[in-house]
Coordinates of C-alpha atoms and ligand atoms in Angstrom, one line a residue:
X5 CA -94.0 40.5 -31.6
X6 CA -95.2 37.2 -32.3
X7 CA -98.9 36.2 -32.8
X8 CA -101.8 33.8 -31.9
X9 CA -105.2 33.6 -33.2
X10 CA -107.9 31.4 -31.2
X11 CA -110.9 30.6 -33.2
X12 CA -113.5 30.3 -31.1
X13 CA -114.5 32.0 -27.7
X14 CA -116.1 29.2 -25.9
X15 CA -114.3 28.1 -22.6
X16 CA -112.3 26.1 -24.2
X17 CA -110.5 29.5 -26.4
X18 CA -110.9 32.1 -23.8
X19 CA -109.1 29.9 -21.1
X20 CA -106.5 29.3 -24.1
X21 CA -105.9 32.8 -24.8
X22 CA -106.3 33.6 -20.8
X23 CA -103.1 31.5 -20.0
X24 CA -101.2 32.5 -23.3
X25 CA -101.5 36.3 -22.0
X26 CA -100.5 34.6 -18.1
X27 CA -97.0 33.2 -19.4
X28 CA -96.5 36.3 -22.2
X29 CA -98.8 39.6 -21.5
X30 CA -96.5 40.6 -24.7
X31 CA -98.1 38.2 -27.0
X32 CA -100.1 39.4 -29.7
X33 CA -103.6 37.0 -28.8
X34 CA -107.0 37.5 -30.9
X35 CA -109.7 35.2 -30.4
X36 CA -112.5 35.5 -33.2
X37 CA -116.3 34.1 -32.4
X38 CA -118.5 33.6 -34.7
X39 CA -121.6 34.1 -32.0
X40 CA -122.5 37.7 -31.1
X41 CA -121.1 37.2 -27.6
X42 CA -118.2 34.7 -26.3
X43 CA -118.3 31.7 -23.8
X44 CA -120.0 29.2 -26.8
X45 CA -122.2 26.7 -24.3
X46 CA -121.5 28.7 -21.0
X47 CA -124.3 31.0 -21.4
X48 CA -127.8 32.1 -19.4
X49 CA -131.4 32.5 -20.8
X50 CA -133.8 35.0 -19.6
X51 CA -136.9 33.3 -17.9
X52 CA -139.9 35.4 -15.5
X53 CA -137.7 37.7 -13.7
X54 CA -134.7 35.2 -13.4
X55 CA -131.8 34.8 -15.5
X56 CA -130.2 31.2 -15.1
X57 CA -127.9 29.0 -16.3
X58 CA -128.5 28.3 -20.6
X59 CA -125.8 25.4 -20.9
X60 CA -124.0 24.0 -17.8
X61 CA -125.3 24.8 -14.5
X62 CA -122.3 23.3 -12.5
X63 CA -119.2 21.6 -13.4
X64 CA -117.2 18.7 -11.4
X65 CA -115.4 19.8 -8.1
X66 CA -112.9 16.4 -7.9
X67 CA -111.3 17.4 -11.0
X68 CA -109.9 20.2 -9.7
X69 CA -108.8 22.7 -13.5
X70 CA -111.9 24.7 -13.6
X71 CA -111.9 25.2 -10.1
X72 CA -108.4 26.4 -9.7
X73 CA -109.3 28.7 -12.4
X74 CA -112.3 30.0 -10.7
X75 CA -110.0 30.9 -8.0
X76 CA -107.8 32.9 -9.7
X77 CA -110.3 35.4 -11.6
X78 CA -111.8 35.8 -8.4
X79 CA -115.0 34.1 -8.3
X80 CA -116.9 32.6 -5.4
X81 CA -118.2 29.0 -5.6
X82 CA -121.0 28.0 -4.3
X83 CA -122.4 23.8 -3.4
X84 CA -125.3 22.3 -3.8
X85 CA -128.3 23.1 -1.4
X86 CA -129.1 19.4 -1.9
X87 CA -127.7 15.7 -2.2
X88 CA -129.1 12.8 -3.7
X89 CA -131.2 12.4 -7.1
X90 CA -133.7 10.0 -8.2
X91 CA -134.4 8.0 -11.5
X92 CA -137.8 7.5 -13.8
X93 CA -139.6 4.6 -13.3
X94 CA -143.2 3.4 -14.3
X95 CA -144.4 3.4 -11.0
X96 CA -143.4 7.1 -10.1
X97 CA -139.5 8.8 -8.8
X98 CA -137.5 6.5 -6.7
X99 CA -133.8 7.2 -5.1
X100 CA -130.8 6.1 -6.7
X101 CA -128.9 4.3 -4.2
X102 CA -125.3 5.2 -3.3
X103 CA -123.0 5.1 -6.5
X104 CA -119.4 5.7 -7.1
X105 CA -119.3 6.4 -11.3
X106 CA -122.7 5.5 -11.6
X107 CA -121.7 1.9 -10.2
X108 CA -123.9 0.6 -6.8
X109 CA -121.4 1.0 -4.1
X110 CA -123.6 -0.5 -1.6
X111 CA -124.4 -4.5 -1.7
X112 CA -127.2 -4.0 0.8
X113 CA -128.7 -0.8 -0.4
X114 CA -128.8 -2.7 -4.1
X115 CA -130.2 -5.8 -3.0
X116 CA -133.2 -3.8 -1.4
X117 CA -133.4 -1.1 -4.6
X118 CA -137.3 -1.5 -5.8
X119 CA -136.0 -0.5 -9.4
X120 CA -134.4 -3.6 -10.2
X121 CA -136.2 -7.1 -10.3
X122 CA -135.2 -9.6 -8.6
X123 CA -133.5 -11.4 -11.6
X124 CA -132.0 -7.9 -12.5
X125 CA -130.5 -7.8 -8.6
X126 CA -129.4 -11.4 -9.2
X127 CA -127.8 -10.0 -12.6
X128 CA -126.3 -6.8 -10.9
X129 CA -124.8 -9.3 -7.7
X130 CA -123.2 -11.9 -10.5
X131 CA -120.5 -9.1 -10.8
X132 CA -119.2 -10.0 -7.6
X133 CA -118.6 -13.7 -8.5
X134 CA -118.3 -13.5 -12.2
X135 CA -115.0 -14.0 -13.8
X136 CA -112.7 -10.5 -14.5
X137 CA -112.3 -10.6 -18.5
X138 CA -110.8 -7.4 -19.0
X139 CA -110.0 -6.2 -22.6
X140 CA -106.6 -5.2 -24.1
X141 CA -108.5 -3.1 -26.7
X142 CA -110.9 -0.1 -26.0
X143 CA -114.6 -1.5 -26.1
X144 CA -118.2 -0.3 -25.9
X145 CA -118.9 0.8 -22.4
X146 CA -122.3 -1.0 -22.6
X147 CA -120.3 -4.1 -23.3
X148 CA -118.4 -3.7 -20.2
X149 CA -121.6 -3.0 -18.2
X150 CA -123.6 -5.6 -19.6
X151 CA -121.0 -8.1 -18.9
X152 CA -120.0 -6.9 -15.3
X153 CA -123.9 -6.3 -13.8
X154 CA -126.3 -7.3 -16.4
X155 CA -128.5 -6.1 -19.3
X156 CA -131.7 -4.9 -16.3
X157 CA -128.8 -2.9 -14.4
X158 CA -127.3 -1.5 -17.1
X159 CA -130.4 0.0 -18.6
X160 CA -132.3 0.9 -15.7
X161 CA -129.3 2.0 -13.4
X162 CA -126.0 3.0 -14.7
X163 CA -126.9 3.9 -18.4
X164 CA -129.1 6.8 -17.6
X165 CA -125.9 8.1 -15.4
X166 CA -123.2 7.6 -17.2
X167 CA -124.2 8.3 -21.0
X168 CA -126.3 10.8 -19.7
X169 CA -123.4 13.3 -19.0
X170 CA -122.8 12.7 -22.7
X171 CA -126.6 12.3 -23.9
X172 CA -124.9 9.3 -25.4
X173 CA -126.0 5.3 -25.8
X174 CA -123.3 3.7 -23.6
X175 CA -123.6 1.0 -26.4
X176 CA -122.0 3.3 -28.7
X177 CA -119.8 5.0 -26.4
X178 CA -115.9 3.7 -26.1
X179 CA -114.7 3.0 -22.3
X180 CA -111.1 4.3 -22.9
X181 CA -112.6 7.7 -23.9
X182 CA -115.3 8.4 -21.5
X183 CA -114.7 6.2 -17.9
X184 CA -111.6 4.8 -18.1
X185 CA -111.8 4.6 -14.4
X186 CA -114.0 1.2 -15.0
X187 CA -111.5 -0.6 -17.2
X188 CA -108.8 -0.5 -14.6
X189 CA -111.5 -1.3 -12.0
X190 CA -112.3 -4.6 -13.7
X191 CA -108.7 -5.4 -14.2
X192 CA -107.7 -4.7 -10.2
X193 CA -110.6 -5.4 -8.5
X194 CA -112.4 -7.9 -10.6
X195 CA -115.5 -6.7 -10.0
X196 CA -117.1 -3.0 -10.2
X197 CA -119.2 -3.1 -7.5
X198 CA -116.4 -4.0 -5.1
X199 CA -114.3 -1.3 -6.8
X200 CA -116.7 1.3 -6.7
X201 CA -117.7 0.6 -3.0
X202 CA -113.8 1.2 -2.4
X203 CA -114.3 4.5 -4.4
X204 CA -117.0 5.8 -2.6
X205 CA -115.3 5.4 0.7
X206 CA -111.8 6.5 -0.3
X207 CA -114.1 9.6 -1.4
X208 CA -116.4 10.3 1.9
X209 CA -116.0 13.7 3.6
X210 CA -114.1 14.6 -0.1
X211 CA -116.7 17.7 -0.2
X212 CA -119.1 18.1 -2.9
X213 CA -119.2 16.6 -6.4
X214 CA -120.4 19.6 -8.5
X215 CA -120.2 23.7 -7.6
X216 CA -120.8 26.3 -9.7
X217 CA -119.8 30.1 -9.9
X218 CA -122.2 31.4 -7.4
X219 CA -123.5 34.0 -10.5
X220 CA -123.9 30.8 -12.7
X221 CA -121.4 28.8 -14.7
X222 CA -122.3 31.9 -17.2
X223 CA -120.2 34.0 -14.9
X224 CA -116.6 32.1 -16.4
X225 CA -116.2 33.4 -19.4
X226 CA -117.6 36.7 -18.9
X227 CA -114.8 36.9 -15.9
X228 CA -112.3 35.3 -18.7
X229 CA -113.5 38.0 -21.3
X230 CA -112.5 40.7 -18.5
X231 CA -109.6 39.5 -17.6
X232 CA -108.0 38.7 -21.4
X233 CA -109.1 42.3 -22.1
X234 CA -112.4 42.6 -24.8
X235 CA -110.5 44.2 -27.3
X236 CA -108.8 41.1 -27.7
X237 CA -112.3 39.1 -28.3
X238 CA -114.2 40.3 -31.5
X239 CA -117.5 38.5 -31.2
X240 CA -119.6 38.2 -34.9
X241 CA -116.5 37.2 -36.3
X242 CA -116.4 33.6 -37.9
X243 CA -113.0 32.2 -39.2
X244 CA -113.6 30.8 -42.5
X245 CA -110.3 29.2 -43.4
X246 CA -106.8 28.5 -42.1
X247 CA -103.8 28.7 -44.5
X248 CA -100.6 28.4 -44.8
X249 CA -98.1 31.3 -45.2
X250 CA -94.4 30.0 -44.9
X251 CA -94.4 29.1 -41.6
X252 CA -96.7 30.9 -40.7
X253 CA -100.8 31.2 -40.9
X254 CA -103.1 33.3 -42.1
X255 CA -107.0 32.8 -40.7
X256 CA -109.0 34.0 -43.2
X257 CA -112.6 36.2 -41.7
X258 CA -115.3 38.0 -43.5
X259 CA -113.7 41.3 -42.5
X260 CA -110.3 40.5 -43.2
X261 CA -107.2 38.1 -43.1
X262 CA -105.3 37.9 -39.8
X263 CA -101.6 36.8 -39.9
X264 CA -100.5 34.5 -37.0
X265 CA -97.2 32.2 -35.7
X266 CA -99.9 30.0 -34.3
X267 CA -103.6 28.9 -34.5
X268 CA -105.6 27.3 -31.6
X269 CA -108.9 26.1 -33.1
X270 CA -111.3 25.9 -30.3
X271 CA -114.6 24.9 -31.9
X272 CA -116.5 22.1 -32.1
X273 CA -114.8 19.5 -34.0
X274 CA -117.1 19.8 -36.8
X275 CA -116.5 23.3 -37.9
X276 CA -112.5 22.8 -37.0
X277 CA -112.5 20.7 -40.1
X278 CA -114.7 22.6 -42.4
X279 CA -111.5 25.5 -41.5
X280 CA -108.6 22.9 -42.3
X281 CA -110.5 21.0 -44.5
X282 CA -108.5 21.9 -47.8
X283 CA -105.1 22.9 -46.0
X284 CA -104.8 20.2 -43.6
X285 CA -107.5 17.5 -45.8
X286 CA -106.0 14.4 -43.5
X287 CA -106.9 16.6 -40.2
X288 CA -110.3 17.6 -41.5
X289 CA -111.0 13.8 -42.8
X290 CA -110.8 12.5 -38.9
X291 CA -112.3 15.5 -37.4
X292 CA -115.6 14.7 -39.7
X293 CA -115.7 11.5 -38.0
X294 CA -116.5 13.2 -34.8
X295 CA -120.1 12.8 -34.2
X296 CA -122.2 15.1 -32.1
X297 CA -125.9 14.7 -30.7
X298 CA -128.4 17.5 -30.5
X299 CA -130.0 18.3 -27.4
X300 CA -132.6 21.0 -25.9
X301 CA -132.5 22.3 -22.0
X302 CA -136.5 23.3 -21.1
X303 CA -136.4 25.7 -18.2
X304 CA -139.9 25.9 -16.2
X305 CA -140.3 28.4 -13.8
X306 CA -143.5 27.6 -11.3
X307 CA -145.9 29.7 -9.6
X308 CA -145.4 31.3 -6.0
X309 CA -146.2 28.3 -3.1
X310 CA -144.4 25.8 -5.3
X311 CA -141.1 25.6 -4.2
X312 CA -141.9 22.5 -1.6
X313 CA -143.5 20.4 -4.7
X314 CA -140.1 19.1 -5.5
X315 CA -138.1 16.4 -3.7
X316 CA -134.8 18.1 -1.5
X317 CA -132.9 16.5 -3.8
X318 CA -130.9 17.7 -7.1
X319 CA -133.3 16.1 -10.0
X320 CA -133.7 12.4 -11.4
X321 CA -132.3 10.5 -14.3
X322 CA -134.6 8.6 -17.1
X323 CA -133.9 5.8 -18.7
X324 CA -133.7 5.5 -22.3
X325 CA -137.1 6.3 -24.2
X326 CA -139.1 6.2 -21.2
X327 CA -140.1 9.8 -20.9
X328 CA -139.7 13.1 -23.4
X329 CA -136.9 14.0 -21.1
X330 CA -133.5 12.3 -20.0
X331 CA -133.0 14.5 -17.0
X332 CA -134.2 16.8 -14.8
X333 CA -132.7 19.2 -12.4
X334 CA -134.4 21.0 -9.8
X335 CA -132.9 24.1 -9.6
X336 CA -134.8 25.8 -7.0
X337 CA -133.1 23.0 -4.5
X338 CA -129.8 22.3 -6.4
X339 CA -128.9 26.1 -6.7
X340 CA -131.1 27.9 -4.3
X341 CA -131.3 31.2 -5.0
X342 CA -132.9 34.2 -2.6
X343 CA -134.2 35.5 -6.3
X344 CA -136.3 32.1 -6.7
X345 CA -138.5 33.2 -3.7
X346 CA -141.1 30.6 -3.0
X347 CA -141.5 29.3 -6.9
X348 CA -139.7 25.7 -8.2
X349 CA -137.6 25.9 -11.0
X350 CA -136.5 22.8 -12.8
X351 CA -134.2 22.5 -15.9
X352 CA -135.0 19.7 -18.0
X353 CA -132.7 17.9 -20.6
X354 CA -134.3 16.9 -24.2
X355 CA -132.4 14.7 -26.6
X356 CA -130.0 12.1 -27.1
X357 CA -128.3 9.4 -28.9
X358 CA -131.5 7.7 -30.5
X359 CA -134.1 10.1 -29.1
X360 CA -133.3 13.2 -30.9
X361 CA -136.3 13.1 -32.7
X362 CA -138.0 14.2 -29.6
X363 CA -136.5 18.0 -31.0
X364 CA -138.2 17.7 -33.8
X365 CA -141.5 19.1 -32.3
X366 CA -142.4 22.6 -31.7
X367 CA -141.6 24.2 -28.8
X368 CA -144.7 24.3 -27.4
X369 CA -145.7 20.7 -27.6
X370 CA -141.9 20.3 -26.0
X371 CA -142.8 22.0 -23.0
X372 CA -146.3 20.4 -22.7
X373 CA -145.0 16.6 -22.9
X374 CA -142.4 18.1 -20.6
X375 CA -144.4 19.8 -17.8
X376 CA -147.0 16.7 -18.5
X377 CA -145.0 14.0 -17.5
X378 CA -143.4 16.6 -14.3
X379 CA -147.0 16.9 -13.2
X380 CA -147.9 13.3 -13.2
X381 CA -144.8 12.6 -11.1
X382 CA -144.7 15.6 -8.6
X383 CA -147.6 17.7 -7.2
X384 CA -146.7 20.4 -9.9
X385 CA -149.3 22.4 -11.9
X386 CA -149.5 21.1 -15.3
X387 CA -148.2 24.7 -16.6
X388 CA -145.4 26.5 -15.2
X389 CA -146.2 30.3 -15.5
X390 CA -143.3 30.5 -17.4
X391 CA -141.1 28.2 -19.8
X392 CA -138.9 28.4 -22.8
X393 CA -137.1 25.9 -24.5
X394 CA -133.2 26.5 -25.7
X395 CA -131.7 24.1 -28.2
X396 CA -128.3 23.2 -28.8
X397 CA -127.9 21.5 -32.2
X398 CA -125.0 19.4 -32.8
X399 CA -123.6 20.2 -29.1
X400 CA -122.6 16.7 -27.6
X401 CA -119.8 14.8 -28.9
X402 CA -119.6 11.2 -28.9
X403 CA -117.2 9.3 -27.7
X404 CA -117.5 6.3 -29.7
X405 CA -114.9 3.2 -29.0
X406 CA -111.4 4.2 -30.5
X407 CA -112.1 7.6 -30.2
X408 CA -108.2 8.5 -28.4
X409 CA -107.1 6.9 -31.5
X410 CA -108.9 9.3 -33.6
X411 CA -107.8 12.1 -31.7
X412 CA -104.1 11.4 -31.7
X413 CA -104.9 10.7 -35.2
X414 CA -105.8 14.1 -35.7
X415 CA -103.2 15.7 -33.5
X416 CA -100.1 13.6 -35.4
X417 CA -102.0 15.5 -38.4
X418 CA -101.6 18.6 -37.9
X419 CA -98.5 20.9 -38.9
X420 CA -96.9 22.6 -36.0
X421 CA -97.9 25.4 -35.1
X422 CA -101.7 24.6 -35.2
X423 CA -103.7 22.9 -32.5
X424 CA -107.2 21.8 -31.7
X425 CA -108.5 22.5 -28.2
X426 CA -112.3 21.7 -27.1
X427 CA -114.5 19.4 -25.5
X428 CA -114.3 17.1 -28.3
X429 CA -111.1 15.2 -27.8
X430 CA -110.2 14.5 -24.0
X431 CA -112.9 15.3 -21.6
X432 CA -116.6 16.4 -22.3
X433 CA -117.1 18.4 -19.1
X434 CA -115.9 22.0 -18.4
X435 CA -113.4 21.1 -16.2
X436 CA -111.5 18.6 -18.7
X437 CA -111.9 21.4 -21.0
X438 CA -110.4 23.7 -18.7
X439 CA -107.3 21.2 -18.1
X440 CA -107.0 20.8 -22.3
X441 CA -106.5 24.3 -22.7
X442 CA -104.0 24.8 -20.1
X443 CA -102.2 22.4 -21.8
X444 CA -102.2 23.5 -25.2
X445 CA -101.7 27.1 -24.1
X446 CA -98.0 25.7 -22.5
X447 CA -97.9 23.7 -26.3
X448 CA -98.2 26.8 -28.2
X449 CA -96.2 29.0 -26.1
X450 CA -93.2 26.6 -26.6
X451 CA -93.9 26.7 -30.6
X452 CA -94.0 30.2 -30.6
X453 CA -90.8 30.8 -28.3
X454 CA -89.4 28.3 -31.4
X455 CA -90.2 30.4 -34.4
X456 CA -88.5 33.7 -32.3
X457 CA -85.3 31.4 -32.0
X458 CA -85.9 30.5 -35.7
X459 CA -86.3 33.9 -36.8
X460 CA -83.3 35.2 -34.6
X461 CA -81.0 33.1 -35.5
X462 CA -81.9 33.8 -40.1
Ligands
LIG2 C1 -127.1 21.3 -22.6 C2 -125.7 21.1 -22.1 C3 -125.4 21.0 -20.8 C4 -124.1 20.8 -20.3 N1 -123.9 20.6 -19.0 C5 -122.7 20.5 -18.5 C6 -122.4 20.6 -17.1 O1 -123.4 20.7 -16.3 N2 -121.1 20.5 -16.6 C7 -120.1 20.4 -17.5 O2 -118.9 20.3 -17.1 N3 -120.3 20.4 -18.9 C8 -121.5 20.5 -19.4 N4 -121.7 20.6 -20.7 C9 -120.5 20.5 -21.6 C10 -119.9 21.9 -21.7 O3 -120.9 22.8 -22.2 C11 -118.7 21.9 -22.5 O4 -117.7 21.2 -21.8 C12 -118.1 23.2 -22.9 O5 -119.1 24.2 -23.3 C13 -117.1 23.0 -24.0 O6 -116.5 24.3 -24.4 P1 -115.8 24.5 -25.8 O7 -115.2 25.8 -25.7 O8 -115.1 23.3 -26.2 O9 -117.0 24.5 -26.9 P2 -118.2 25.6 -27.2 O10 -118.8 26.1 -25.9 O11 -119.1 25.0 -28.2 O12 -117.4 26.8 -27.8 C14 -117.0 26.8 -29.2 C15 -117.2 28.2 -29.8 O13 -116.6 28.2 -31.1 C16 -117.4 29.1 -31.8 N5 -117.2 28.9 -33.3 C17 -117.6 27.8 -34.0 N6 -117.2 27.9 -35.3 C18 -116.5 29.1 -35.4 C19 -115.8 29.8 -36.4 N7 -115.7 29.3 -37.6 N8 -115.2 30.9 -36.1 C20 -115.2 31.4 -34.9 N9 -115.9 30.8 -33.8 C21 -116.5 29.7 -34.1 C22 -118.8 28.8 -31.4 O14 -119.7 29.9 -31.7 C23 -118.6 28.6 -29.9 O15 -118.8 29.8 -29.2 C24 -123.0 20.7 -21.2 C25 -123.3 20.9 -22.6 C26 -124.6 21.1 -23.0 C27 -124.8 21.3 -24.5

């Protein structure tokens, strides 16, 4: 019977192994986690009498691989109770206006936004004169911004959007990588705010952006764990190398060697090359170049009476450096929840691309500046009666210009019969994931179906 190890039991290796086991329930699968329990990111925290979302709290509905998977194991999805967000500004919250890829969509609604100055509305507008100059090579998606609506729009609009969703400095990040949507909209519509008003009405009545397992975006891999089987999962069990063996592969663990026709490495890019770092050194030397951004989620759960305090709407972004937070959701009207009774809950995102510093203080002061800075902008108690603070070192990978190149790089590396799966190559988001390890799944089966030919025919 042939064999295949996953290393790694985020979403990225339990939807691997979960399709492997769809096409063959004959194949031998294991899938080894270092972590004490599977689903990596995908995981909830303990707050007051609540348990809520640790990681993710929702994942994007237009791209439609997690969903689809969701489906299939049988869990309900659930929309957001509220529309519409707002950004940071000095003189208190104030509503985006409509966007299509974090892009104004509407002239009118832009030339009236109190965010923007009049020169940085002037800047924004130029895009729909200005000359198209789009590039044949992949280039900083601040570049492209800056050049399309300006240096004020930029920082104070779409950069808090878009690198955001990777707590990234769309100065660093590539376009080709991360939204190539906006390339191609230069090039055919030679301007992005013409392009992205055409967006945003090809995508009205589309149904919601985001949804969420109505347990929590925890709830996916502890479905996937069920439905793989959890003997085939053995949590606390970190790979420590991948050799060769013939053809073959043996992952080396602390409680033993496991033979296998094929190895999926799904963890973060950084630890797959530590594991191929002396059998596959080329692999290993792009993987390193991979970097990845600490950041911290703060979850505040208010007293009873507070719930009307926040905005119906599903959080606001901050601009870079203007706040100790880059995001904040509120949960109580994003996600509400019967169990939430009359108390606001907000999630708040710590950390990024030039602000990670901000994790180098203690908890406690963490959640002070935090609930601080939510009091001074909402009629919120300066404590919540209860908080904790969950950090995720190294758990954002950047996308930084020439990052496909990398990747395929990487992938032209690697002998057959071993593959990298994970949020670090082609997609950041769950559901990208989701559609990377459906893929790789259908890559390894075909390698595998190849060494039983190979074997039969010796
Ligand atoms: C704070 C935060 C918020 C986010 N919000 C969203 C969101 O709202 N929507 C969205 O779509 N995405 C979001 N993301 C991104 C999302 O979490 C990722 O897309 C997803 O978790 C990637 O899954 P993965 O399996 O590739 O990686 P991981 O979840 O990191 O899983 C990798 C696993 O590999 C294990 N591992 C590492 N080394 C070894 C080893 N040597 N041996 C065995 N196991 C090992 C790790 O323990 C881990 O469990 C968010 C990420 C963060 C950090």
């Amino acid at each position: 019977m042939s064999s295949v190890v996953v290393i790694g039991g985020g979403v990225a290796g339990l939807t691997t192994a979960y399709r492997l086991l769809q096409g063959d329930p004959e194949l031998s699968v294991t899938v080894l986690e270092a972590a004490d329990r599977p689903g990596g990111r995908l995981t909830s925290l303990e707050i007051a009498d609540l348990e809520i979302d640790a990681g993710p709290d929702s994942f994007v509905a237009r791209k439609p691989w997690a969903v689809e998977l969701c489906h299939e194991l049988g869990l309900r999805l659930a929309e957001p109770g509220a529309s519409g967000a707002y950004i940071w500004t000095d003189s208190g919250l104030v509503p985006l206006p409509p966007t299509a890829l974090g892009i104004p969509a509407d002239v009118g609604a832009l030339i009236r936004w109190p965010a923007l100055s009049r020169v940085g509305r002037f800047g924004a507008l130029s895009d729909l004169v200005r000359k198209a100059r789009p590039q044949d090579n992949d280039e900083a998606l601040g570049a492209l911004l800056r050049r399309r609506v300006g240096d004020e729009a930029t920082d104070r609009l779409v950069a808090p959007l878009l690198g955001g969703l990777f707590a990234g400095d769309v100065d660093e990040l590539g376009v080709r990588s991360t939204f190539p949507e906006l390339a191609a909209w230069e090039r055919t519509f030679g301007s992005l705010i013409r392009a992205a008003r055409a967006a945003s009405k090809a995508a009205s009545g589309a149904g919601p952006i985001f949804v969420k397992p109505v347990a929590g975006v925890h709830a996916l891999p502890r479905s996937l764990v069920a439905a793989i089987g959890d003997l085939r999962v053995r949590t606390s069990t970190g790979a420590t190398e991948v050799v060769r063996d013939g053809e073959a592969f043996v992952v080396r663990t602390a409680d033993g060697d496991l033979g296998a026709d094929g190895v999926v490495v799904a963890t973060p890019s950084f630890a797959a090359a530590d594991l191929l770092r002396d059998t596959v050194p080329d692999a290993a030397r792009h993987l390193d170049q991979i970097r990845y951004v600490s950041t911290a989620v703060v979850a505040l759960v208010y007293g009873e009476g507070t719930a009307d305090a926040l905005p119906d709407a599903t959080g606001f972004v901050v601009p870079k450096e203007c706040a100790p937070m880059t995001a904040a959701t509120f949960l109580s009207r994003k996600w509400p929840d019967p169990a939430f009774g009359d108390r606001a809950v907000v999630r708040c995102f710590v950390g990024a691309a030039g602000t990670e510093d901000v994790l180098d203080a203690a908890d406690e002061d963490i959640v002070d500046a935090v609930a601080r800075h939510l009091a001074a902008l909402l009629p919120l108690p300066e404590r919540a009666d209860a908080s904790t603070v969950v950090r995720w070192p190294r758990s954002m990978p950047q996308y930084g210009v020439g990052h496909l190149d990398r990747v395929s790089a990487i992938e032209a590396a690697l002998p057959s019969g071993i593959f990298v799966v994970g949020n670090a190559y082609r997609g950041v988001g769950i559901a990208d994931t989701v559609r990377a390890a459906t893929e790789v799944a259908e890559r390894v089966r075909t390698h595998v179906a190849g060494t039983v030919r190979t074997e039969k025919v010796r």
